[in-house]
mmCIF file of C-alpha atoms in Angstrom:
data_model
loop_
_atom_site.group_PDB
_atom_site.id
_atom_site.type_symbol
_atom_site.label_atom_id
_atom_site.label_comp_id
_atom_site.label_asym_id
_atom_site.label_seq_id
_atom_site.Cartn_x
_atom_site.Cartn_y
_atom_site.Cartn_z
ATOM 1 C CA UNK A 52 10.058 24.072 20.331
ATOM 2 C CA UNK A 53 10.785 24.469 16.631
ATOM 3 C CA UNK A 54 8.723 22.239 14.410
ATOM 4 C CA UNK A 55 9.007 21.825 10.667
ATOM 5 C CA UNK A 56 9.052 25.153 8.863
ATOM 6 C CA UNK A 57 8.406 25.926 5.213
ATOM 7 C CA UNK A 58 9.055 29.004 3.172
ATOM 8 C CA UNK A 59 7.301 30.702 1.504
ATOM 9 C CA UNK A 60 3.820 29.996 2.840
ATOM 10 C CA UNK A 61 2.215 31.227 -0.364
ATOM 11 C CA UNK A 62 3.533 31.589 -3.888
ATOM 12 C CA UNK A 63 1.711 32.950 -6.920
ATOM 13 C CA UNK A 64 3.486 32.571 -10.226
ATOM 14 C CA UNK A 65 2.783 32.697 -13.915
ATOM 15 C CA UNK A 66 2.766 29.595 -16.053
ATOM 16 C CA UNK A 67 6.212 28.791 -17.354
ATOM 17 C CA UNK A 68 8.106 30.331 -14.425
ATOM 18 C CA UNK A 69 10.363 28.376 -12.091
ATOM 19 C CA UNK A 70 9.661 28.252 -8.357
ATOM 20 C CA UNK A 71 11.658 26.955 -5.399
ATOM 21 C CA UNK A 72 10.386 26.037 -1.950
ATOM 22 C CA UNK A 73 12.380 25.451 1.199
ATOM 23 C CA UNK A 74 11.781 23.093 4.118
ATOM 24 C CA UNK A 75 13.610 23.106 7.442
ATOM 25 C CA UNK A 76 12.959 19.868 9.341
ATOM 26 C CA UNK A 77 13.065 19.287 13.081
ATOM 27 C CA UNK A 78 16.761 19.436 13.918
ATOM 28 C CA UNK A 79 17.388 15.853 15.039
ATOM 29 C CA UNK A 80 15.285 14.315 12.235
ATOM 30 C CA UNK A 81 17.229 12.618 9.459
ATOM 31 C CA UNK A 82 14.298 11.746 7.214
ATOM 32 C CA UNK A 83 12.559 14.385 5.123
ATOM 33 C CA UNK A 84 9.524 13.965 2.883
ATOM 34 C CA UNK A 85 7.773 16.075 0.284
ATOM 35 C CA UNK A 86 4.061 15.650 -0.422
ATOM 36 C CA UNK A 87 1.571 17.389 -2.660
ATOM 37 C CA UNK A 88 -2.012 17.987 -1.541
ATOM 38 C CA UNK A 89 -4.795 19.260 -3.758
ATOM 39 C CA UNK A 90 -8.229 20.398 -2.593
ATOM 40 C CA UNK A 91 -10.302 17.556 -1.224
ATOM 41 C CA UNK A 92 -7.447 15.059 -1.383
ATOM 42 C CA UNK A 93 -5.031 13.618 1.099
ATOM 43 C CA UNK A 94 -1.287 14.244 0.817
ATOM 44 C CA UNK A 95 0.370 12.387 -2.075
ATOM 45 C CA UNK A 96 3.950 11.252 -1.631
ATOM 46 C CA UNK A 97 6.484 12.919 -3.942
ATOM 47 C CA UNK A 98 9.939 12.028 -2.636
ATOM 48 C CA UNK A 99 11.962 11.334 0.471
ATOM 49 C CA UNK A 100 15.473 11.749 1.804
ATOM 50 C CA UNK A 101 17.377 9.946 4.462
ATOM 51 C CA UNK A 102 20.162 12.316 5.420
ATOM 52 C CA UNK A 103 21.361 13.731 2.085
ATOM 53 C CA UNK A 104 20.402 10.682 -0.015
ATOM 54 C CA UNK A 105 17.210 10.828 -2.057
ATOM 55 C CA UNK A 106 15.905 7.292 -1.573
ATOM 56 C CA UNK A 107 12.608 7.277 -3.401
ATOM 57 C CA UNK A 108 10.740 9.352 -5.960
ATOM 58 C CA UNK A 109 7.102 8.976 -6.924
ATOM 59 C CA UNK A 110 6.006 8.598 -10.525
ATOM 60 C CA UNK A 111 4.080 11.820 -9.825
ATOM 61 C CA UNK A 112 7.419 13.635 -9.779
ATOM 62 C CA UNK A 113 7.923 14.597 -13.424
ATOM 63 C CA UNK A 114 11.302 15.699 -14.740
ATOM 64 C CA UNK A 115 10.244 19.310 -14.129
ATOM 65 C CA UNK A 116 10.490 18.647 -10.394
ATOM 66 C CA UNK A 117 13.765 18.331 -8.541
ATOM 67 C CA UNK A 118 14.485 18.090 -4.846
ATOM 68 C CA UNK A 119 17.738 18.410 -2.972
ATOM 69 C CA UNK A 120 18.965 18.090 0.564
ATOM 70 C CA UNK A 121 22.616 19.024 0.186
ATOM 71 C CA UNK A 122 23.862 18.743 3.772
ATOM 72 C CA UNK A 123 21.209 16.492 5.212
ATOM 73 C CA UNK A 124 19.497 19.423 6.898
ATOM 74 C CA UNK A 125 17.124 21.701 4.951
ATOM 75 C CA UNK A 126 15.668 20.691 1.605
ATOM 76 C CA UNK A 127 14.513 22.518 -1.484
ATOM 77 C CA UNK A 128 11.893 21.532 -4.034
ATOM 78 C CA UNK A 129 12.118 23.217 -7.412
ATOM 79 C CA UNK A 130 9.468 23.163 -10.102
ATOM 80 C CA UNK A 131 10.597 24.278 -13.530
ATOM 81 C CA UNK A 132 8.277 25.609 -16.248
ATOM 82 C CA UNK A 133 5.277 25.579 -13.942
ATOM 83 C CA UNK A 134 1.896 24.485 -15.282
ATOM 84 C CA UNK A 135 -1.584 25.258 -13.952
ATOM 85 C CA UNK A 136 -1.869 21.648 -12.845
ATOM 86 C CA UNK A 137 0.998 22.244 -10.416
ATOM 87 C CA UNK A 138 -1.265 24.452 -8.287
ATOM 88 C CA UNK A 139 -1.465 22.689 -4.930
ATOM 89 C CA UNK A 140 -0.250 22.723 -1.343
ATOM 90 C CA UNK A 141 3.283 21.366 -1.061
ATOM 91 C CA UNK A 142 3.872 19.792 2.340
ATOM 92 C CA UNK A 143 7.139 18.835 3.943
ATOM 93 C CA UNK A 144 7.430 16.336 6.795
ATOM 94 C CA UNK A 145 10.314 15.006 8.830
ATOM 95 C CA UNK A 146 10.947 11.999 11.041
ATOM 96 C CA UNK A 147 13.690 10.110 12.794
ATOM 97 C CA UNK A 148 14.845 6.620 11.835
ATOM 98 C CA UNK A 149 14.133 4.009 14.452
ATOM 99 C CA UNK A 150 10.618 5.185 15.293
ATOM 100 C CA UNK A 151 7.858 2.665 14.641
ATOM 101 C CA UNK A 152 5.752 3.508 12.802
ATOM 102 C CA UNK A 153 7.606 6.239 10.955
ATOM 103 C CA UNK A 154 6.130 9.187 12.899
ATOM 104 C CA UNK A 155 6.167 12.121 10.534
ATOM 105 C CA UNK A 156 5.748 15.725 11.627
ATOM 106 C CA UNK A 157 4.371 18.052 8.992
ATOM 107 C CA UNK A 158 5.096 21.675 8.254
ATOM 108 C CA UNK A 159 2.392 24.220 7.453
ATOM 109 C CA UNK A 160 2.876 23.823 3.710
ATOM 110 C CA UNK A 161 3.533 26.139 0.775
ATOM 111 C CA UNK A 162 0.440 26.962 -1.257
ATOM 112 C CA UNK A 163 1.334 27.369 -4.935
ATOM 113 C CA UNK A 164 -0.987 29.085 -7.391
ATOM 114 C CA UNK A 165 -0.009 29.023 -11.055
ATOM 115 C CA UNK A 166 -1.867 31.578 -13.176
ATOM 116 C CA UNK B 288 -9.696 0.589 -6.847
ATOM 117 C CA UNK B 289 -7.749 3.072 -4.734
ATOM 118 C CA UNK B 290 -5.588 1.601 -1.989
ATOM 119 C CA UNK B 291 -7.334 3.676 0.684
ATOM 120 C CA UNK B 292 -10.930 4.861 0.472
ATOM 121 C CA UNK B 293 -12.410 7.519 2.746
ATOM 122 C CA UNK B 294 -15.717 9.374 2.497
ATOM 123 C CA UNK B 295 -14.881 13.076 2.118
ATOM 124 C CA UNK B 296 -18.011 14.280 3.936
ATOM 125 C CA UNK B 297 -18.683 16.890 5.127
ATOM 126 C CA UNK B 298 -19.997 15.348 8.319
ATOM 127 C CA UNK B 299 -21.897 17.678 10.671
ATOM 128 C CA UNK B 300 -22.801 16.594 14.193
ATOM 129 C CA UNK B 301 -24.017 18.478 17.299
ATOM 130 C CA UNK B 302 -21.588 19.179 20.116
ATOM 131 C CA UNK B 303 -21.377 16.291 22.569
ATOM 132 C CA UNK B 304 -22.269 13.604 20.027
ATOM 133 C CA UNK B 305 -20.142 10.558 19.287
ATOM 134 C CA UNK B 306 -18.422 10.828 15.909
ATOM 135 C CA UNK B 307 -17.509 7.802 13.792
ATOM 136 C CA UNK B 308 -15.015 8.178 10.960
ATOM 137 C CA UNK B 309 -14.084 5.258 8.720
ATOM 138 C CA UNK B 310 -11.749 4.078 5.986
ATOM 139 C CA UNK B 311 -11.470 0.931 3.917
ATOM 140 C CA UNK B 312 -8.353 -0.336 2.230
ATOM 141 C CA UNK B 313 -7.388 -2.963 -0.292
ATOM 142 C CA UNK B 314 -3.757 -3.853 0.503
ATOM 143 C CA UNK B 315 -3.613 -6.624 3.102
ATOM 144 C CA UNK B 316 0.100 -5.917 3.635
ATOM 145 C CA UNK B 317 -0.632 -2.696 5.543
ATOM 146 C CA UNK B 318 0.405 -3.082 9.170
ATOM 147 C CA UNK B 319 0.331 0.438 10.635
ATOM 148 C CA UNK B 320 -2.868 2.418 10.701
ATOM 149 C CA UNK B 321 -2.853 6.091 11.564
ATOM 150 C CA UNK B 322 -5.243 8.977 11.980
ATOM 151 C CA UNK B 323 -4.140 12.532 11.262
ATOM 152 C CA UNK B 324 -6.056 15.725 11.975
ATOM 153 C CA UNK B 325 -5.659 18.706 9.669
ATOM 154 C CA UNK B 326 -6.982 22.143 10.522
ATOM 155 C CA UNK B 327 -7.579 24.627 7.733
ATOM 156 C CA UNK B 328 -4.346 26.067 6.285
ATOM 157 C CA UNK B 329 -2.188 23.816 8.479
ATOM 158 C CA UNK B 330 -0.239 20.636 7.947
ATOM 159 C CA UNK B 331 -1.600 17.301 9.201
ATOM 160 C CA UNK B 332 -0.768 16.246 12.773
ATOM 161 C CA UNK B 333 -0.670 12.658 13.963
ATOM 162 C CA UNK B 334 -3.506 11.856 16.402
ATOM 163 C CA UNK B 335 -2.882 8.207 17.034
ATOM 164 C CA UNK B 336 -1.804 4.968 15.437
ATOM 165 C CA UNK B 337 -2.428 1.250 15.852
ATOM 166 C CA UNK B 338 -0.363 -1.715 14.807
ATOM 167 C CA UNK B 339 -2.210 -4.624 13.178
ATOM 168 C CA UNK B 340 -5.724 -5.324 14.505
ATOM 169 C CA UNK B 341 -7.362 -4.156 17.685
ATOM 170 C CA UNK B 342 -8.399 -1.052 19.547
ATOM 171 C CA UNK B 343 -6.466 1.842 21.012
ATOM 172 C CA UNK B 344 -7.856 4.561 23.241
ATOM 173 C CA UNK B 345 -6.415 8.011 23.944
ATOM 174 C CA UNK B 346 -8.667 10.323 25.915
ATOM 175 C CA UNK B 347 -11.812 10.983 23.893
ATOM 176 C CA UNK B 348 -10.399 9.218 20.829
ATOM 177 C CA UNK B 349 -10.597 5.487 20.048
ATOM 178 C CA UNK B 350 -9.055 3.875 16.982
ATOM 179 C CA UNK B 351 -10.185 0.447 15.771
ATOM 180 C CA UNK B 352 -8.695 -1.804 13.116
ATOM 181 C CA UNK B 353 -10.434 -4.837 11.626
ATOM 182 C CA UNK B 354 -7.908 -6.424 9.284
ATOM 183 C CA UNK B 355 -10.266 -9.221 8.284
ATOM 184 C CA UNK B 356 -12.666 -6.630 6.836
ATOM 185 C CA UNK B 357 -9.899 -4.179 5.822
ATOM 186 C CA UNK B 358 -11.762 -1.482 7.745
ATOM 187 C CA UNK B 359 -10.548 1.096 10.249
ATOM 188 C CA UNK B 360 -12.460 3.526 12.400
ATOM 189 C CA UNK B 361 -11.882 6.543 14.609
ATOM 190 C CA UNK B 362 -14.429 7.384 17.288
ATOM 191 C CA UNK B 363 -14.547 10.753 19.023
ATOM 192 C CA UNK B 364 -16.560 10.908 22.242
ATOM 193 C CA UNK B 365 -18.072 14.092 23.669
ATOM 194 C CA UNK B 366 -17.224 15.980 20.469
ATOM 195 C CA UNK B 367 -16.235 19.631 20.811
ATOM 196 C CA UNK B 368 -16.297 22.523 18.297
ATOM 197 C CA UNK B 369 -12.473 22.453 18.457
ATOM 198 C CA UNK B 370 -12.619 18.959 16.917
ATOM 199 C CA UNK B 371 -13.862 20.523 13.665
ATOM 200 C CA UNK B 372 -11.170 19.675 11.121
ATOM 201 C CA UNK B 373 -10.358 17.252 8.334
ATOM 202 C CA UNK B 374 -9.462 13.773 9.555
ATOM 203 C CA UNK B 375 -7.129 11.746 7.355
ATOM 204 C CA UNK B 376 -6.677 8.032 7.711
ATOM 205 C CA UNK B 377 -3.280 6.750 6.679
ATOM 206 C CA UNK B 378 -1.574 3.396 6.550
ATOM 207 C CA UNK B 379 1.733 1.817 5.699
ATOM 208 C CA UNK B 380 3.597 -1.447 5.366
ATOM 209 C CA UNK B 381 6.579 -2.054 7.574
ATOM 210 C CA UNK B 382 9.196 0.658 6.878
ATOM 211 C CA UNK B 383 7.398 1.896 3.784
ATOM 212 C CA UNK B 384 5.827 5.163 2.747
ATOM 213 C CA UNK B 385 2.491 6.274 4.163
ATOM 214 C CA UNK B 386 -0.621 6.173 1.982
ATOM 215 C CA UNK B 387 -3.276 8.719 2.944
ATOM 216 C CA UNK B 388 -7.022 8.708 2.439
ATOM 217 C CA UNK B 389 -8.742 11.785 0.998
ATOM 218 C CA UNK B 390 -9.812 12.989 4.438
ATOM 219 C CA UNK B 391 -13.260 13.538 5.967
ATOM 220 C CA UNK B 392 -14.284 17.115 6.793
ATOM 221 C CA UNK B 393 -15.936 17.193 10.209
ATOM 222 C CA UNK B 394 -18.024 20.052 11.597
ATOM 223 C CA UNK B 395 -19.086 20.043 15.242
ATOM 224 C CA UNK B 396 -22.054 22.345 15.672
ATOM 225 C CA UNK B 397 -22.182 24.312 18.978
#
């Protein structure tokens, strides 16, 4: 049983560098979500895709952040010119349309540390 | 006021005790109410959900929703050390994104 996978699990970078994370959803899931979680907080919604279309972006997602899901399968989240405030856990989740409520399955996350 | 409020804890209880976890919310349009469990260094996993008001039981877990008070609860009976985790309440409107609480850290003491 392959759940949601994320790569890398940990990333340490210097301020100003660009980073890219990858998420592979559960294979039959057409919805894919990105969240950010900081210490002591719940996940905060960043953006979501249905198939290859990016349907919603949070105001939290500054223009340094970009997400893609080119073939409706895996997705990437890129952060350009990283800042120390970007340090967080980046979680990916996937779900299938037609489930009520939208039952999302989460990956293990990518922990980003910006020095 | 945040849409979803949850006491972050930590909450420590002895093994075998009944645990009560709670959240309040402000948006009366929420219809789905969920509880997620998150172990350290892992992503959240859905424990159970309820639609609108009422109770739902699943093994040792019971979820309650009181829409008139905008208050939801999760009860864990016969708590075990393996229940030690962060419990996140979450809610959504119909076909809308999920809003999470901060999570309550729970420690079950052997």
